Short mmCIF file of C-alpha atoms in Angstrom, two decimals:
data_model
loop_
_atom_site.label_atom_id
_atom_site.label_comp_id
_atom_site.label_asym_id
_atom_site.label_seq_id
_atom_site.Cartn_x
_atom_site.Cartn_y
_atom_site.Cartn_z
CA UNK A 1 -1.50 13.54 10.41
CA UNK A 2 1.68 15.41 11.27
CA UNK A 3 4.01 16.39 8.46
CA UNK A 4 6.29 13.59 7.31
CA UNK A 5 9.97 14.28 6.77
CA UNK A 6 11.71 12.80 3.73
CA UNK A 7 13.94 10.66 5.94
CA UNK A 8 11.20 9.58 8.36
CA UNK A 9 9.76 6.05 8.23
CA UNK A 10 6.92 5.89 5.72
CA UNK A 11 3.43 5.79 7.25
CA UNK A 12 2.44 2.86 5.05
CA UNK A 13 4.63 0.67 7.31
CA UNK A 14 6.72 -0.67 4.47
CA UNK A 15 9.86 -0.23 6.59
CA UNK A 16 11.37 2.18 4.06
CA UNK A 17 12.04 5.87 4.36
CA UNK A 18 9.27 8.16 3.11
CA UNK A 19 11.50 9.50 0.31
CA UNK A 20 11.95 5.95 -0.96
CA UNK A 21 8.31 4.95 -0.63
CA UNK A 22 4.97 6.80 -0.80
CA UNK A 23 6.49 10.22 -1.52
CA UNK A 24 6.78 8.95 -5.08
CA UNK A 25 3.01 8.72 -5.38
CA UNK A 26 2.80 12.51 -5.03
CA UNK A 27 5.10 13.29 -7.90
CA UNK A 28 3.56 11.03 -10.57
CA UNK A 29 6.47 8.62 -10.56
CA UNK A 30 6.80 4.98 -9.72
CA UNK A 31 3.74 3.76 -7.80
CA UNK A 32 1.35 6.41 -9.08
CA UNK A 33 2.15 5.52 -12.68
CA UNK A 34 1.37 1.86 -12.38
CA UNK A 35 -1.24 1.89 -15.09
CA UNK A 36 -0.55 -0.41 -17.98
CA UNK A 37 -1.74 -0.85 -21.51
CA UNK A 38 -2.37 -4.20 -23.08
CA UNK A 39 -2.38 -4.95 -26.77
CA UNK A 40 -2.75 -8.55 -27.78
CA UNK A 41 -0.79 -10.63 -25.28
CA UNK A 42 1.55 -7.79 -24.32
CA UNK A 43 1.26 -5.44 -21.35
CA UNK A 44 2.88 -2.04 -21.14
CA UNK A 45 3.64 0.07 -18.09
CA UNK A 46 4.96 3.59 -17.73
CA UNK A 47 8.09 2.10 -16.22
CA UNK A 48 8.78 0.28 -19.49
CA UNK A 49 7.38 2.48 -22.25
CA UNK A 50 10.00 1.48 -24.81
CA UNK A 51 7.87 -1.55 -25.67
CA UNK A 52 4.94 0.62 -26.74
CA UNK A 53 5.17 2.02 -30.25
CA UNK A 54 4.71 5.71 -31.03
CA UNK A 55 1.46 5.07 -32.90
CA UNK A 56 0.57 1.56 -31.73
CA UNK A 57 -2.86 1.49 -30.09
CA UNK A 58 -3.44 -0.48 -26.93
CA UNK A 59 -6.34 -0.76 -24.50
CA UNK A 60 -5.30 0.89 -21.27
CA UNK A 61 -5.52 -1.38 -18.25
CA UNK A 62 -4.30 -1.32 -14.68
CA UNK A 63 -1.37 -3.37 -13.42
CA UNK A 64 -3.92 -5.72 -11.94
CA UNK A 65 -5.34 -6.19 -15.44
CA UNK A 66 -8.70 -4.41 -15.31
CA UNK A 67 -9.92 -1.89 -17.91
CA UNK A 68 -8.81 1.63 -17.00
CA UNK A 69 -12.13 3.28 -16.14
CA UNK A 70 -12.28 6.02 -13.52
CA UNK A 71 -14.63 5.69 -10.58
CA UNK A 72 -15.25 7.82 -7.50
CA UNK A 73 -16.83 6.53 -4.29
CA UNK A 74 -18.77 8.96 -2.08
CA UNK A 75 -19.06 8.41 1.67
CA UNK A 76 -20.97 10.25 4.37
CA UNK A 77 -18.97 10.51 7.60
CA UNK A 78 -20.69 10.31 10.98
CA UNK A 79 -17.61 10.17 13.22
CA UNK A 80 -14.54 11.77 11.67
CA UNK A 81 -12.26 11.18 14.66
CA UNK A 82 -13.03 7.48 14.81
CA UNK A 83 -12.73 7.19 11.03
CA UNK A 84 -9.22 8.65 11.14
CA UNK A 85 -8.30 6.23 13.92
CA UNK A 86 -9.55 3.27 11.88
CA UNK A 87 -7.69 4.38 8.75
CA UNK A 88 -4.48 5.03 10.66
CA UNK A 89 -4.58 1.52 12.13
CA UNK A 90 -4.42 -0.14 8.70
CA UNK A 91 -0.93 -0.91 7.43
CA UNK A 92 -2.05 -0.67 3.80
CA UNK A 93 -3.12 2.95 4.24
CA UNK A 94 -0.71 5.87 4.09
CA UNK A 95 -1.97 9.17 5.49
CA UNK A 96 -0.49 12.37 4.08
CA UNK A 97 -1.19 16.03 3.47
CA UNK A 98 -4.44 17.59 4.64
CA UNK A 99 -6.64 14.58 5.42
CA UNK A 100 -5.58 12.64 2.34
CA UNK A 101 -4.63 8.99 2.13
CA UNK A 102 -3.48 6.22 -0.18
CA UNK A 103 -4.67 2.63 -0.13
CA UNK A 104 -1.75 0.44 -1.19
CA UNK A 105 -1.90 -3.12 -2.49
CA UNK A 106 -0.24 -4.97 0.38
CA UNK A 107 -0.83 -6.08 3.97
CA UNK A 108 -4.61 -6.04 4.59
CA UNK A 109 -5.55 -5.53 0.91
CA UNK A 110 -3.45 -8.37 -0.51
CA UNK A 111 -6.45 -10.74 -0.74
CA UNK A 112 -9.24 -8.37 -1.76
CA UNK A 113 -10.08 -10.36 -4.88
CA UNK A 114 -8.29 -8.72 -7.82
CA UNK A 115 -7.21 -10.98 -10.68
CA UNK A 116 -3.52 -10.16 -10.25
CA UNK A 117 -2.20 -10.76 -6.73
CA UNK A 118 0.46 -8.50 -5.19
CA UNK A 119 3.17 -11.08 -5.85
CA UNK A 120 2.19 -11.00 -9.53
CA UNK A 121 3.23 -7.35 -9.78
CA UNK A 122 6.92 -6.66 -10.58
CA UNK A 123 8.82 -6.06 -7.36
CA UNK A 124 10.15 -2.69 -8.53
CA UNK A 125 6.55 -1.47 -8.84
CA UNK A 126 5.35 -2.63 -5.43
CA UNK A 127 3.37 -1.58 -3.52
CA UNK A 128 1.02 -0.21 -6.13
CA UNK A 129 -1.61 2.35 -5.19
CA UNK A 130 -5.16 1.00 -5.47
CA UNK A 131 -6.95 4.17 -4.43
CA UNK A 132 -6.55 7.76 -3.36
CA UNK A 133 -8.91 9.23 -0.81
CA UNK A 134 -9.57 12.52 0.89
CA UNK A 135 -11.79 13.72 3.68
CA UNK A 136 -13.70 16.91 2.93
CA UNK A 137 -14.86 18.89 5.92
CA UNK A 138 -16.47 16.94 8.74
CA UNK A 139 -18.98 14.80 6.87
CA UNK A 140 -17.69 13.80 3.43
CA UNK A 141 -15.09 11.43 2.01
CA UNK A 142 -14.32 10.58 -1.61
CA UNK A 143 -12.14 7.76 -2.89
CA UNK A 144 -10.81 7.70 -6.46
CA UNK A 145 -9.84 4.54 -8.32
CA UNK A 146 -8.78 3.55 -11.82
CA UNK A 147 -11.00 0.54 -12.35
CA UNK A 148 -14.54 -0.51 -11.50
CA UNK A 149 -13.24 -3.82 -10.14
CA UNK A 150 -10.99 -2.01 -7.69
CA UNK A 151 -13.95 0.11 -6.66
CA UNK A 152 -16.02 -2.94 -5.70
CA UNK A 153 -13.11 -4.50 -3.83
CA UNK A 154 -12.43 -1.34 -1.84
CA UNK A 155 -16.12 -0.92 -0.93
CA UNK A 156 -16.13 -4.38 0.64
CA UNK A 157 -12.69 -3.90 2.18
CA UNK A 158 -13.62 -0.67 3.94
CA UNK A 159 -16.93 -2.10 5.09
CA UNK A 160 -14.99 -4.88 6.82
CA UNK A 161 -12.91 -2.44 8.87
CA UNK A 162 -15.16 0.62 9.12
CA UNK A 163 -18.72 0.19 10.36
CA UNK A 164 -21.65 1.96 8.79
CA UNK A 165 -22.20 4.14 11.86
CA UNK A 166 -18.73 5.66 11.29
CA UNK A 167 -18.97 6.20 7.53
CA UNK A 168 -21.21 4.78 4.82
CA UNK A 169 -21.07 4.76 1.05
CA UNK A 170 -23.97 6.62 -0.56
CA UNK A 171 -23.09 7.30 -4.22
CA UNK A 172 -20.79 6.29 -7.04
CA UNK A 173 -19.67 8.35 -10.02
CA UNK A 174 -18.25 6.73 -13.14
CA UNK A 175 -16.36 7.95 -16.18
CA UNK A 176 -17.87 5.63 -18.75
CA UNK A 177 -15.02 5.40 -21.22
CA UNK A 178 -12.39 2.82 -22.13
CA UNK A 179 -9.11 4.29 -23.31
CA UNK A 180 -7.03 3.29 -26.30
CA UNK A 181 -3.63 4.91 -26.00
CA UNK A 182 -0.30 5.29 -27.75
CA UNK A 183 3.06 6.21 -26.33
CA UNK A 184 2.30 9.83 -27.25
CA UNK A 185 -1.16 10.02 -25.68
CA UNK A 186 -0.73 8.04 -22.47
CA UNK A 187 0.52 11.10 -20.55
CA UNK A 188 -2.74 12.95 -21.22
CA UNK A 189 -4.77 10.05 -19.84
CA UNK A 190 -2.53 9.69 -16.80
CA UNK A 191 -2.90 13.37 -15.95
CA UNK A 192 -6.70 13.26 -15.76
CA UNK A 193 -7.88 15.32 -12.79
CA UNK A 194 -10.56 13.49 -10.80
CA UNK A 195 -12.00 16.65 -9.30
CA UNK A 196 -12.40 18.15 -12.76
CA UNK A 197 -13.88 15.00 -14.28
CA UNK A 198 -16.31 14.45 -11.43
CA UNK A 199 -17.35 18.07 -10.94
CA UNK A 200 -21.08 18.44 -10.36
CA UNK A 201 -21.57 20.44 -13.57
CA UNK A 202 -20.23 17.48 -15.58
CA UNK A 203 -22.45 14.98 -13.86
CA UNK A 204 -25.56 13.31 -15.24
CA UNK A 205 -27.92 12.21 -12.45
CA UNK A 206 -30.35 9.57 -13.77
CA UNK A 207 -31.71 8.97 -10.26
CA UNK A 208 -32.92 12.56 -9.98
CA UNK A 209 -34.72 12.29 -13.29
CA UNK A 210 -36.39 9.05 -12.21
CA UNK A 211 -37.37 10.53 -8.84
CA UNK A 212 -38.98 13.46 -10.65
CA UNK A 213 -40.96 11.03 -12.79
CA UNK A 214 -42.18 9.11 -9.74
CA UNK A 215 -43.15 12.35 -8.02
CA UNK A 216 -45.22 13.41 -11.03
CA UNK A 217 -46.86 9.98 -11.24
CA UNK A 218 -47.99 10.14 -7.61
CA UNK A 219 -50.18 13.13 -8.40
CA UNK A 220 -51.92 11.47 -11.35
CA UNK A 221 -55.00 9.36 -10.62
CA UNK A 222 -55.85 8.27 -14.16
CA UNK A 223 -54.25 4.98 -15.20
CA UNK A 224 -54.24 6.14 -18.82
CA UNK A 225 -52.43 9.37 -17.95
CA UNK A 226 -49.86 7.45 -15.89
CA UNK A 227 -49.25 5.08 -18.79
CA UNK A 228 -48.80 8.02 -21.14
CA UNK A 229 -46.32 9.61 -18.72
CA UNK A 230 -44.34 6.36 -18.50
CA UNK A 231 -44.40 5.86 -22.26
CA UNK A 232 -43.06 9.35 -22.86
CA UNK A 233 -40.32 8.69 -20.31
CA UNK A 234 -39.35 5.47 -22.12
CA UNK A 235 -39.34 7.16 -25.52
CA UNK A 236 -37.14 9.95 -24.19
CA UNK A 237 -34.80 7.39 -22.63
CA UNK A 238 -34.53 5.48 -25.90
CA UNK A 239 -33.57 8.64 -27.79
CA UNK A 240 -31.26 9.98 -25.08
CA UNK A 241 -27.58 10.37 -25.93
CA UNK A 242 -25.11 8.22 -23.95
CA UNK A 243 -23.79 9.92 -20.84
CA UNK A 244 -20.03 9.98 -20.32
CA UNK A 245 -20.07 10.87 -16.62
CA UNK A 246 -22.79 9.70 -14.25
CA UNK A 247 -23.43 9.81 -10.52
CA UNK A 248 -26.00 7.57 -8.91
CA UNK A 249 -26.95 6.30 -5.44
CA UNK A 250 -25.95 2.83 -4.29
CA UNK A 251 -27.74 0.59 -1.82
CA UNK A 252 -24.83 -1.56 -0.74
CA UNK A 253 -26.07 -2.21 2.79
CA UNK A 254 -29.49 -3.34 1.57
CA UNK A 255 -28.65 -5.12 -1.69
CA UNK A 256 -25.01 -6.14 -1.25
CA UNK A 257 -22.08 -5.74 -3.62
CA UNK A 258 -23.65 -7.77 -6.45
CA UNK A 259 -26.09 -4.99 -7.34
CA UNK A 260 -23.18 -2.55 -7.66
CA UNK A 261 -21.15 -5.03 -9.71
CA UNK A 262 -24.11 -5.50 -12.06
CA UNK A 263 -24.53 -1.76 -12.56
CA UNK A 264 -20.82 -1.27 -13.22
CA UNK A 265 -20.71 -4.24 -15.60
CA UNK A 266 -23.41 -2.64 -17.75
CA UNK A 267 -21.39 0.58 -17.82
CA UNK A 268 -18.32 -1.39 -18.90
CA UNK A 269 -20.27 -3.14 -21.65
CA UNK A 270 -21.61 0.18 -22.90
CA UNK A 271 -18.11 1.71 -22.88
CA UNK A 272 -16.84 -1.26 -24.89
CA UNK A 273 -19.65 -0.85 -27.43
CA UNK A 274 -18.64 2.80 -27.83
CA UNK A 275 -15.00 1.78 -28.22
CA UNK A 276 -16.05 -0.63 -30.98
CA UNK A 277 -17.75 2.23 -32.85
CA UNK A 278 -21.36 1.94 -31.67
CA UNK A 279 -21.19 5.40 -30.13
CA UNK A 280 -24.91 6.20 -30.29
CA UNK A 281 -25.95 3.26 -28.11
CA UNK A 282 -27.26 4.41 -24.72
CA UNK A 283 -27.80 2.47 -21.49
CA UNK A 284 -31.53 1.96 -21.99
CA UNK A 285 -30.92 0.51 -25.46
CA UNK A 286 -28.13 -1.74 -24.16
CA UNK A 287 -30.28 -3.16 -21.38
CA UNK A 288 -33.16 -3.72 -23.80
CA UNK A 289 -30.75 -5.50 -26.15
CA UNK A 290 -29.25 -7.78 -23.49
CA UNK A 291 -32.43 -8.35 -21.46
CA UNK A 292 -35.37 -8.10 -23.90
CA UNK A 293 -37.87 -9.05 -21.19
CA UNK A 294 -37.18 -5.74 -19.46
CA UNK A 295 -39.70 -4.27 -21.93
CA UNK A 296 -43.27 -5.52 -21.96
CA UNK A 297 -45.61 -5.54 -24.94
CA UNK A 298 -46.63 -1.94 -24.27
CA UNK A 299 -43.05 -0.68 -24.24
CA UNK A 300 -43.06 -0.02 -20.49
CA UNK A 301 -40.37 -1.52 -18.27
CA UNK A 302 -41.52 -4.11 -15.76
CA UNK A 303 -39.99 -1.98 -13.00
CA UNK A 304 -42.16 0.98 -13.94
CA UNK A 305 -45.32 -1.10 -14.26
CA UNK A 306 -45.66 -1.29 -10.49
CA UNK A 307 -46.21 2.47 -10.43
CA UNK A 308 -48.94 2.42 -13.07
#
């Protein structure tokens, strides 16, 4: 983690000098700007903005062709020294600054499962940055990404190289919005500050609300009163406004990656509904619409019935 000189070999092991490689990711040029917009069959990147009209709208996607939707992964660290050793050993990871790192799309990450492989990315844009991470204090790590798909891939990738007793993922935060951009507005989207977006005061925590409900239900003996409590919860959920930024726990080690993918897919579907103009639709309504059997004849979810 010593300071890197501009003419020193880059820590990402690309073989190039730092000034010609990952230093560019710190000045919002080249690799850090590899977010593209697609409209119809065309794709636009910041390196080739002349093809995007001043007022032409396009859905913003990454260079690996996923919807641009911000996600932050939260890890609890149990052995910081060993974690740093593991990260430093990976050729795809570039350490810089004060316990910060980049995860590039080459070497160990080249087969993580994204739709566009590294050799499908223009050579002048390689290696693209999949994620930016930072270690906070002795026990926390956050990793920021620009698509939900990348988030799932990186969760599995890190789990392969870093055991749970070193660091484990505990929560995910999502910015539940798809972005339509023009040449004039793309800069604003690209300059989004993750720390600002995912600040605790911005965050909706549905898990905490559900935990509060379960805690209240435990102290109620009457079945009728429990049913009334659950019904009120469902009615409130149905009327609740959609939440733009959410943080929720994940149970990757118990349930696997599919449960996370399912959760994120619902958030993508909801964001698309909002993009199409159905802005009042919330998650509860979306799930009820897609999976009608989630609601029984009494209006109570099957999941909640076990607590009644």
